[in-house]
Short mmCIF file of C-alpha atoms in Angstrom, two decimals:
data_model
loop_
_atom_site.label_atom_id
_atom_site.label_comp_id
_atom_site.label_asym_id
_atom_site.label_seq_id
_atom_site.Cartn_x
_atom_site.Cartn_y
_atom_site.Cartn_z
CA MET A 1 170.47 53.49 30.87
CA ASP A 2 172.96 54.02 33.69
CA ALA A 3 172.29 52.81 37.25
CA ARG A 4 171.18 56.22 38.52
CA ALA A 5 168.65 56.62 35.74
CA GLU A 6 167.39 53.08 36.31
CA ARG A 7 166.88 53.73 40.04
CA LEU A 8 165.04 56.95 39.25
CA ALA A 9 162.78 55.16 36.76
CA SER A 10 162.06 52.44 39.35
CA LEU A 11 161.21 55.09 41.95
CA LEU A 12 158.78 56.80 39.59
CA THR A 13 157.25 53.49 38.61
CA LEU A 14 156.69 52.36 42.21
CA SER A 15 155.39 55.72 43.50
CA THR A 16 151.87 55.60 44.98
CA GLU A 17 151.10 58.92 43.34
CA ALA A 18 149.96 58.86 39.73
CA MET A 19 152.87 59.90 37.46
CA LEU A 20 152.83 60.13 33.69
CA VAL A 21 154.95 61.64 30.97
CA TRP A 22 153.45 62.92 27.77
CA HIS A 23 154.60 64.99 24.82
CA LEU A 24 152.84 68.16 23.75
CA ASP A 25 152.45 66.89 20.21
CA GLU A 26 152.16 63.16 20.97
CA GLY A 27 150.63 60.74 23.43
CA ILE A 28 151.60 59.28 26.80
CA GLU A 29 155.18 57.99 27.03
CA PHE A 30 155.25 56.83 30.67
CA TRP A 31 152.48 55.57 33.02
CA ASN A 32 153.46 54.37 36.51
CA SER A 33 151.82 51.93 38.90
CA GLY A 34 150.32 54.81 40.90
CA ALA A 35 148.46 55.90 37.76
CA GLU A 36 147.31 52.32 37.20
CA ARG A 37 145.91 52.10 40.74
CA LEU A 38 144.22 55.50 40.54
CA TYR A 39 142.71 55.36 37.07
CA GLY A 40 142.41 51.61 36.43
CA PHE A 41 144.16 51.69 33.06
CA THR A 42 147.32 49.55 32.66
CA SER A 43 150.48 51.04 31.22
CA GLU A 44 149.86 49.12 27.99
CA GLU A 45 146.36 50.67 27.73
CA ALA A 46 147.61 54.18 28.43
CA VAL A 47 150.92 54.59 26.61
CA GLY A 48 150.51 56.10 23.17
CA ARG A 49 147.14 57.65 23.92
CA THR A 50 146.47 61.31 24.63
CA SER A 51 146.08 61.61 28.39
CA HIS A 52 143.29 64.13 28.30
CA ALA A 53 141.28 62.07 25.88
CA LEU A 54 141.91 58.89 27.85
CA LEU A 55 140.84 60.42 31.15
CA GLN A 56 138.19 62.80 29.76
CA THR A 57 139.83 65.60 31.68
CA LYS A 58 137.77 68.53 32.96
CA PHE A 59 140.01 71.59 33.11
CA PRO A 60 139.53 74.60 35.35
CA VAL A 61 140.66 76.72 32.37
CA GLU A 62 140.58 76.26 28.63
CA PHE A 63 143.09 73.62 27.51
CA ILE A 64 144.76 76.04 25.11
CA GLU A 65 145.29 78.44 28.02
CA LEU A 66 146.90 75.67 30.10
CA ILE A 67 149.28 74.80 27.24
CA THR A 68 150.14 78.46 26.75
CA ARG A 69 151.02 78.83 30.44
CA LEU A 70 153.14 75.67 30.26
CA ARG A 71 155.04 77.05 27.30
CA ASN A 72 155.50 80.47 28.87
CA GLU A 73 156.07 79.54 32.52
CA ARG A 74 157.34 75.95 32.07
CA HIS A 75 154.99 74.68 34.82
CA TRP A 76 151.33 74.59 35.81
CA SER A 77 149.45 73.39 38.86
CA GLY A 78 145.76 73.17 39.56
CA GLU A 79 142.77 70.93 40.11
CA LEU A 80 141.63 68.47 37.45
CA ARG A 81 138.74 66.06 37.25
CA HIS A 82 139.31 62.69 35.56
CA ILE A 83 137.03 59.79 34.65
CA CYS A 84 138.53 56.41 35.59
CA LYS A 85 138.23 53.20 33.60
CA ASP A 86 135.24 52.03 35.66
CA GLY A 87 133.44 55.34 35.04
CA HIS A 88 133.72 57.01 38.43
CA GLU A 89 135.16 60.50 38.74
CA VAL A 90 138.24 61.46 40.73
CA ILE A 91 139.58 64.88 41.67
CA VAL A 92 143.33 65.38 41.58
CA GLU A 93 145.81 68.08 42.41
CA SER A 94 147.95 68.14 39.29
CA ARG A 95 151.52 69.49 39.00
CA GLN A 96 152.95 69.67 35.50
CA GLN A 97 156.48 70.55 34.36
CA LEU A 98 157.45 71.25 30.71
CA LEU A 99 160.94 70.10 29.70
CA SER A 100 163.01 71.57 26.93
CA ASP A 101 162.10 68.80 24.50
CA SER A 102 158.34 69.56 24.84
CA THR A 103 157.91 66.65 27.19
CA VAL A 104 155.54 67.14 30.13
CA ILE A 105 156.02 65.42 33.47
CA GLU A 106 152.68 65.23 35.31
CA VAL A 107 152.17 64.19 38.94
CA ASN A 108 148.56 63.80 40.18
CA ARG A 109 147.52 63.38 43.81
CA ASP A 110 144.06 61.98 44.50
CA VAL A 111 142.14 64.48 46.65
CA THR A 112 138.63 63.11 45.97
CA GLU A 113 138.05 61.95 49.55
CA ARG A 114 139.45 65.15 51.00
CA LYS A 115 137.23 67.24 48.75
CA GLN A 116 134.20 65.20 49.78
CA ILE A 117 135.09 65.66 53.43
CA GLU A 118 135.51 69.39 52.88
CA ALA A 119 132.15 69.56 51.08
CA ASP A 120 130.47 67.58 53.87
CA LEU A 121 132.10 69.85 56.43
CA ARG A 122 130.89 72.96 54.63
CA GLU A 123 127.39 71.51 54.43
CA ALA A 124 127.49 70.60 58.11
CA GLN A 125 128.71 74.08 58.97
CA GLN A 126 125.93 75.62 56.91
CA HIS A 127 123.42 73.34 58.61
CA LEU A 128 124.76 74.26 62.03
CA PHE A 129 124.67 77.94 61.09
CA PHE A 130 121.07 77.50 59.94
CA LEU A 131 120.14 75.75 63.18
CA ALA A 132 121.95 78.40 65.20
CA SER A 133 120.02 81.11 63.35
CA ILE A 134 116.75 79.34 64.15
CA VAL A 135 117.73 79.04 67.81
CA GLN A 136 118.76 82.69 68.06
CA SER A 137 115.67 84.01 66.29
CA SER A 138 113.20 81.82 68.20
CA ASP A 139 110.67 83.57 70.43
CA ASP A 140 111.04 80.68 72.87
CA ALA A 141 113.87 80.49 75.36
CA ILE A 142 116.30 77.79 74.18
CA VAL A 143 118.92 76.98 76.80
CA SER A 144 121.49 74.24 77.33
CA LYS A 145 123.03 73.16 80.60
CA ASN A 146 125.36 70.47 81.88
CA LEU A 147 124.42 67.77 84.35
CA ASP A 148 125.42 70.03 87.22
CA GLY A 149 122.71 72.46 86.13
CA ILE A 150 125.19 75.09 84.87
CA ILE A 151 124.00 77.10 81.87
CA THR A 152 126.16 76.58 78.77
CA SER A 153 124.12 78.45 76.13
CA TRP A 154 121.41 81.12 76.21
CA ASN A 155 119.56 82.42 73.14
CA LYS A 156 117.87 85.75 72.42
CA GLY A 157 114.50 84.28 73.32
CA ALA A 158 115.84 83.48 76.79
CA GLU A 159 117.09 87.05 77.09
CA ARG A 160 113.64 88.41 76.23
CA ILE A 161 111.73 86.03 78.50
CA PHE A 162 113.97 85.98 81.58
CA GLY A 163 115.70 89.36 81.31
CA TYR A 164 119.29 88.07 81.64
CA THR A 165 121.75 88.61 78.79
CA ALA A 166 123.76 85.64 77.54
CA GLU A 167 126.86 87.12 79.21
CA GLU A 168 125.01 87.25 82.53
CA ALA A 169 123.49 83.77 82.27
CA VAL A 170 126.15 81.47 80.78
CA GLY A 171 128.18 79.90 83.54
CA GLN A 172 125.50 80.50 86.15
CA PRO A 173 123.28 77.77 87.67
CA ILE A 174 119.90 77.39 86.02
CA THR A 175 118.36 78.06 89.43
CA ILE A 176 118.77 81.81 88.78
CA VAL A 177 115.41 81.57 86.97
CA ILE A 178 113.77 79.10 89.37
CA PRO A 179 111.87 80.44 92.41
CA GLN A 180 113.31 79.30 95.73
CA ASP A 181 110.25 77.22 96.57
CA ARG A 182 110.61 75.24 93.30
CA HIS A 183 114.28 74.22 93.49
CA ASP A 184 113.19 70.63 94.12
CA GLU A 185 111.86 70.60 90.55
CA GLU A 186 115.37 71.08 89.17
CA ARG A 187 116.76 68.19 91.21
CA THR A 188 113.97 65.96 89.93
CA ILE A 189 114.54 67.10 86.35
CA LEU A 190 118.29 66.38 86.50
CA THR A 191 117.61 62.91 87.93
CA ARG A 192 115.24 62.10 85.09
CA LEU A 193 117.69 63.47 82.50
CA ARG A 194 120.48 61.24 83.80
CA ARG A 195 118.15 58.30 83.16
CA GLY A 196 117.76 59.49 79.56
CA GLU A 197 114.18 60.66 79.95
CA ARG A 198 112.65 63.46 77.92
CA ILE A 199 110.29 65.87 79.68
CA GLU A 200 107.59 67.44 77.51
CA HIS A 201 105.17 70.32 78.10
CA PHE A 202 105.87 70.62 81.82
CA GLU A 203 104.03 73.72 83.03
CA THR A 204 105.58 75.53 85.96
CA VAL A 205 106.54 78.94 87.33
CA ARG A 206 109.86 80.66 86.67
CA GLN A 207 111.34 83.93 87.85
CA ARG A 208 112.61 86.81 85.73
CA LYS A 209 115.73 88.83 86.48
CA HIS A 210 113.91 91.51 88.46
CA GLY A 211 111.80 89.07 90.47
CA SER A 212 108.50 88.88 88.58
CA LEU A 213 107.04 85.41 88.13
CA ILE A 214 105.87 83.93 84.83
CA TRP A 215 104.24 80.70 83.75
CA VAL A 216 106.28 78.62 81.29
CA SER A 217 105.85 75.35 79.40
CA LEU A 218 109.12 73.37 79.44
CA THR A 219 110.39 70.69 77.08
CA ILE A 220 113.70 69.23 78.26
CA SER A 221 115.80 66.67 76.36
CA PRO A 222 119.06 64.91 77.29
CA VAL A 223 122.14 65.78 75.21
CA ARG A 224 124.61 63.00 74.38
CA ASN A 225 128.23 63.15 73.23
CA ALA A 226 129.75 61.19 70.32
CA GLU A 227 130.01 58.09 72.53
CA GLY A 228 126.33 58.27 73.44
CA LYS A 229 126.94 59.38 77.00
CA ILE A 230 124.51 61.94 78.45
CA VAL A 231 126.47 65.11 79.15
CA GLY A 232 123.79 67.74 79.52
CA ALA A 233 120.36 68.90 78.51
CA SER A 234 118.63 71.25 76.11
CA LYS A 235 115.64 73.14 77.40
CA ILE A 236 112.93 75.00 75.52
CA ALA A 237 110.80 77.34 77.64
CA ARG A 238 107.68 79.01 76.25
CA ASP A 239 106.09 81.90 78.12
CA ILE A 240 102.44 80.91 78.65
CA THR A 241 101.59 83.58 81.23
CA GLU A 242 98.99 85.24 79.00
CA GLN A 243 97.52 81.87 78.05
CA ARG A 244 97.16 80.99 81.72
CA ARG A 245 95.55 84.35 82.44
CA THR A 246 93.18 83.85 79.53
CA GLY A 247 92.36 80.35 80.72
CA ASP A 248 91.72 81.57 84.25
CA LEU A 249 89.56 84.39 82.88
CA ILE A 250 87.55 81.96 80.76
CA ALA A 251 87.05 79.69 83.78
CA THR A 252 85.97 82.67 85.88
CA LEU A 253 83.59 83.86 83.18
CA ALA A 254 82.18 80.36 82.83
CA ARG A 255 81.51 80.18 86.58
CA GLU A 256 80.03 83.68 86.49
CA ALA A 257 77.84 82.80 83.51
CA GLU A 258 76.64 79.68 85.32
CA HIS A 259 75.91 81.71 88.44
CA ARG A 260 74.04 84.39 86.50
CA SER A 261 72.06 81.90 84.45
CA LYS A 262 71.01 80.14 87.65
CA ASN A 263 69.96 83.47 89.15
CA VAL A 264 67.98 84.41 86.04
CA LEU A 265 66.33 80.98 85.91
CA ALA A 266 65.51 81.20 89.64
CA THR A 267 63.94 84.62 89.10
CA VAL A 268 61.94 83.33 86.12
CA GLN A 269 60.83 80.29 88.11
CA ALA A 270 59.73 82.48 91.03
CA THR A 271 57.91 84.81 88.64
CA VAL A 272 56.06 81.90 87.04
CA ASN A 273 55.22 80.37 90.43
CA LEU A 274 53.82 83.70 91.65
CA SER A 275 51.72 84.24 88.54
CA GLN A 276 47.99 83.63 88.70
CA SER A 277 44.96 84.54 86.63
CA ASP A 278 41.30 83.70 86.28
CA THR A 279 41.85 82.42 82.73
CA PRO A 280 44.68 80.53 80.95
CA GLU A 281 45.07 83.43 78.50
CA GLY A 282 45.36 85.89 81.36
CA LEU A 283 47.98 83.69 83.05
CA LYS A 284 49.91 83.48 79.78
CA GLN A 285 49.90 87.27 79.37
CA ALA A 286 50.97 87.81 82.98
CA ILE A 287 53.92 85.41 82.65
CA GLU A 288 54.97 86.81 79.26
CA GLY A 289 54.91 90.38 80.59
CA ARG A 290 57.03 89.59 83.62
CA ILE A 291 59.55 87.55 81.65
CA GLN A 292 59.77 90.38 79.09
CA ALA A 293 60.54 92.79 81.93
CA LEU A 294 63.38 90.47 83.00
CA ALA A 295 64.63 90.26 79.41
CA ASN A 296 64.64 94.06 79.12
CA VAL A 297 66.69 94.58 82.25
CA ASN A 298 69.06 91.70 81.43
CA SER A 299 69.90 93.36 78.12
CA LEU A 300 71.03 96.39 80.15
CA PHE A 301 73.27 94.14 82.25
CA VAL A 302 74.81 92.70 79.09
CA ASP A 303 75.64 96.22 77.88
CA SER A 304 77.44 96.92 81.17
CA HIS A 305 79.16 93.50 81.24
CA TRP A 306 76.91 92.56 84.17
CA ILE A 307 78.22 95.31 86.41
CA GLY A 308 74.71 96.69 86.90
CA ALA A 309 72.07 99.01 85.47
CA GLU A 310 70.92 102.51 86.31
CA LEU A 311 67.51 102.67 88.00
CA SER A 312 66.43 105.53 85.71
CA THR A 313 67.29 103.43 82.63
CA ILE A 314 65.35 100.45 83.95
CA ALA A 315 62.31 102.64 84.62
CA THR A 316 62.52 104.45 81.27
CA ARG A 317 62.59 101.16 79.36
CA GLU A 318 59.72 99.67 81.37
CA PHE A 319 57.50 102.74 80.95
CA ALA A 320 58.25 103.27 77.26
CA PRO A 321 54.94 101.71 76.00
CA TYR A 322 52.90 104.12 78.19
CA SER A 323 54.69 107.33 77.24
CA GLN A 324 54.65 107.12 73.45
CA LYS A 325 51.80 109.69 73.10
CA SER A 326 52.76 111.95 75.99
CA LYS A 327 56.22 112.35 77.45
CA THR A 328 54.77 113.68 80.70
CA ARG A 329 52.27 110.91 81.37
CA VAL A 330 54.97 108.97 83.24
CA ARG A 331 57.51 111.03 85.12
CA ILE A 332 60.60 109.72 86.87
CA ASN A 333 62.90 111.64 89.16
CA GLY A 334 65.80 110.58 91.33
CA PRO A 335 69.58 110.45 91.68
CA GLN A 336 71.73 108.09 89.72
CA VAL A 337 71.65 104.68 91.37
CA LEU A 338 73.46 101.67 89.97
CA LEU A 339 71.61 98.45 90.82
CA GLU A 340 73.41 95.14 90.83
CA PRO A 341 71.72 92.40 88.74
CA SER A 342 69.56 90.61 91.33
CA THR A 343 68.16 93.89 92.70
CA GLY A 344 67.71 95.31 89.20
CA GLN A 345 65.74 92.24 88.09
CA THR A 346 63.41 92.54 91.09
CA ILE A 347 62.84 96.28 90.54
CA ALA A 348 62.14 95.70 86.83
CA VAL A 349 59.46 93.10 87.60
CA ILE A 350 57.88 95.30 90.30
CA LEU A 351 57.73 98.34 88.02
CA HIS A 352 56.22 96.14 85.34
CA GLU A 353 53.62 94.88 87.84
CA LEU A 354 52.72 98.39 88.99
CA ALA A 355 52.52 99.72 85.43
CA THR A 356 50.39 96.78 84.25
CA ASN A 357 48.01 97.21 87.20
CA ALA A 358 47.81 100.98 86.51
CA ALA A 359 47.05 100.31 82.84
CA LYS A 360 44.20 97.92 83.75
CA TYR A 361 42.63 99.59 86.77
CA GLY A 362 44.55 102.71 87.74
CA ALA A 363 45.86 106.00 86.42
CA LEU A 364 47.08 104.68 83.08
CA SER A 365 43.60 103.38 82.25
CA ALA A 366 42.31 106.99 82.07
CA ALA A 367 43.19 109.44 79.32
CA ASN A 368 44.44 112.10 81.76
CA GLY A 369 45.99 109.82 84.32
CA SER A 370 49.67 110.04 85.14
CA ILE A 371 52.39 108.30 87.15
CA ASP A 372 55.16 109.82 89.25
CA LEU A 373 58.08 107.60 90.21
CA GLN A 374 60.56 109.17 92.59
CA TRP A 375 63.42 107.68 94.58
CA SER A 376 66.11 108.75 96.96
CA HIS A 377 69.34 107.12 97.99
CA GLU A 378 69.84 107.69 101.69
CA ALA A 379 73.21 108.36 103.32
CA ASP A 380 73.14 104.94 104.98
CA GLY A 381 72.76 103.25 101.59
CA ARG A 382 69.03 102.54 101.77
CA LEU A 383 67.01 103.04 98.62
CA HIS A 384 63.52 104.56 98.93
CA LEU A 385 61.07 104.46 95.98
CA ARG A 386 57.69 106.20 95.82
CA TRP A 387 55.07 105.34 93.17
CA THR A 388 52.21 107.86 92.90
CA GLU A 389 49.18 107.60 90.60
CA THR A 390 46.90 110.56 89.87
CA GLY A 391 44.04 111.34 87.47
CA GLY A 392 42.71 107.82 87.26
CA PRO A 393 39.39 106.26 88.26
CA ALA A 394 38.20 106.65 91.83
CA VAL A 395 40.11 104.37 94.12
CA GLU A 396 38.75 102.29 96.97
CA THR A 397 40.84 100.39 99.46
CA PRO A 398 40.62 96.70 98.49
CA THR A 399 39.02 94.36 100.99
CA ARG A 400 41.66 91.69 100.36
CA ASN A 401 45.24 91.54 99.12
CA GLY A 402 45.28 91.30 95.33
CA PHE A 403 47.65 89.01 93.52
CA GLY A 404 49.79 91.84 92.15
CA ARG A 405 50.25 93.21 95.65
CA ARG A 406 51.32 89.79 96.93
CA VAL A 407 53.88 89.45 94.09
CA ILE A 408 55.43 92.84 94.93
CA GLU A 409 55.49 92.22 98.68
CA GLN A 410 57.05 88.76 98.34
CA MET A 411 59.76 89.88 95.91
CA ILE A 412 60.69 92.89 98.08
CA ALA A 413 60.69 90.66 101.15
CA GLN A 414 63.23 88.40 99.44
CA LEU A 415 65.53 91.44 99.33
CA LYS A 416 64.75 92.10 103.01
CA GLY A 417 62.94 95.29 102.08
CA LYS A 418 59.59 96.79 103.07
CA THR A 419 56.48 97.68 101.03
CA CYS A 420 53.63 100.04 101.89
CA PHE A 421 50.44 100.46 99.80
CA ASP A 422 48.19 103.51 100.32
CA TRP A 423 44.94 103.63 98.33
CA ARG A 424 44.09 107.31 98.27
CA ALA A 425 41.02 108.73 96.62
CA ASP A 426 42.99 110.19 93.69
CA GLY A 427 45.22 107.15 93.16
CA LEU A 428 47.51 104.49 94.54
CA VAL A 429 50.71 105.40 96.39
CA CYS A 430 53.24 102.59 96.82
CA GLU A 431 56.41 103.11 98.86
CA ILE A 432 59.27 100.63 98.82
CA THR A 433 62.37 100.71 101.00
CA LEU A 434 65.36 98.50 100.27
CA PRO A 435 68.27 97.93 102.68
CA PRO A 436 71.84 98.87 101.64
CA LEU A 437 72.77 96.41 98.91
CA MET A 438 75.79 98.13 97.36
CA PRO A 439 77.75 101.40 97.76
CA ALA A 440 75.86 104.52 96.75
CA GLY A 441 76.44 105.73 93.22
CA ALA A 442 76.80 109.30 91.98
CA THR A 443 74.26 111.75 93.27
CA GLN A 444 73.79 113.87 90.19
CA PRO A 445 69.96 114.25 89.90
CA THR A 446 67.99 113.29 86.83
CA SER A 447 64.59 114.64 86.00
CA LYS A 448 62.85 113.72 82.80
CA GLY A 449 59.75 112.32 81.25
CA ALA A 450 59.95 108.62 80.51
#
């Protein structure tokens, strides 16, 4: 071997890249130190063996196709996978050259680490793409900002909630969505972020692009760079305006329910306290009747969401037991008047008291007796009711105030109204006047048998 050939052989032997020479019809003829370092086999272990059997080569194409291309094109390059002596797999970029004597010179560069890095990078990119998709599709506003409070990212949720597009928001101070009177909040938040604190579920008010205010729940976290230094913050804002409204409504309804229940209980208590009778059974019946009258009118208030109840409806329901056989035995006539709950409860009990008294001693105790209930709603808001009994037993003016009369007078007095009883020969006439308690309702007249 001349000096030039010897130097070339030494260069190939010392190369850090794996180099081997093999014959198409025979085994390996040359195996350099780079191949020893890469695969773990010594030259003595490799020479004479078929390279692809030794390294358990995984080809990207069929081996026969690779050989055919070598024969036709005299070279081939591609990616191969080899199993080293210790069993681990390596990936190489292989370049092969076919010489005229059917000898193949093969140079393999280890790209295992690079391939792993590329795979990890692809996975990381896919993960980032997945996270970015989540951020963009979130209904919540997800925003990032630097420590100067300048917006650096703005998702679709932020566009929907605050009204600014990403192009309008990025680069602007986060205070564009903070009402002027709450700017101190942002300074406090930035101070806490610089200390590395995380702020969770902070409920506050923010401002949309066109000025409307919304309630939001904020979660704010510090963002660190590769060195661990805090460089900004990520912010998630959830619109809780409807939740707040619902909560306020529930609280209002709870207070209203408490108020109404107290009013109902007070009315029941007053009714019980005013009830008297000569016998326990009579007292029981009196209390039950009055409480039932309250229950009847309260069911009307429930139907109207406690706005009120029409006087004609209250009267019709109270007189129903006395008009089952004859629709004209109890007649009611008057304009539409909407009574608020406390007034409606009082009127229901009074009508019950008058009807019960008439059924025991007055017009409703006689087969041909009848009741006329009329009312008018004066221009000044006063309500005037007139109860007239006819066709009952002969009436004499009582020598003392009966209990039913005292109940009616006391309940009307609580409403600052007036009561007048007139015992005429053909039946009782009771007139009640109530002061203006609420605006007059519609004046369309109603005239019907109860």
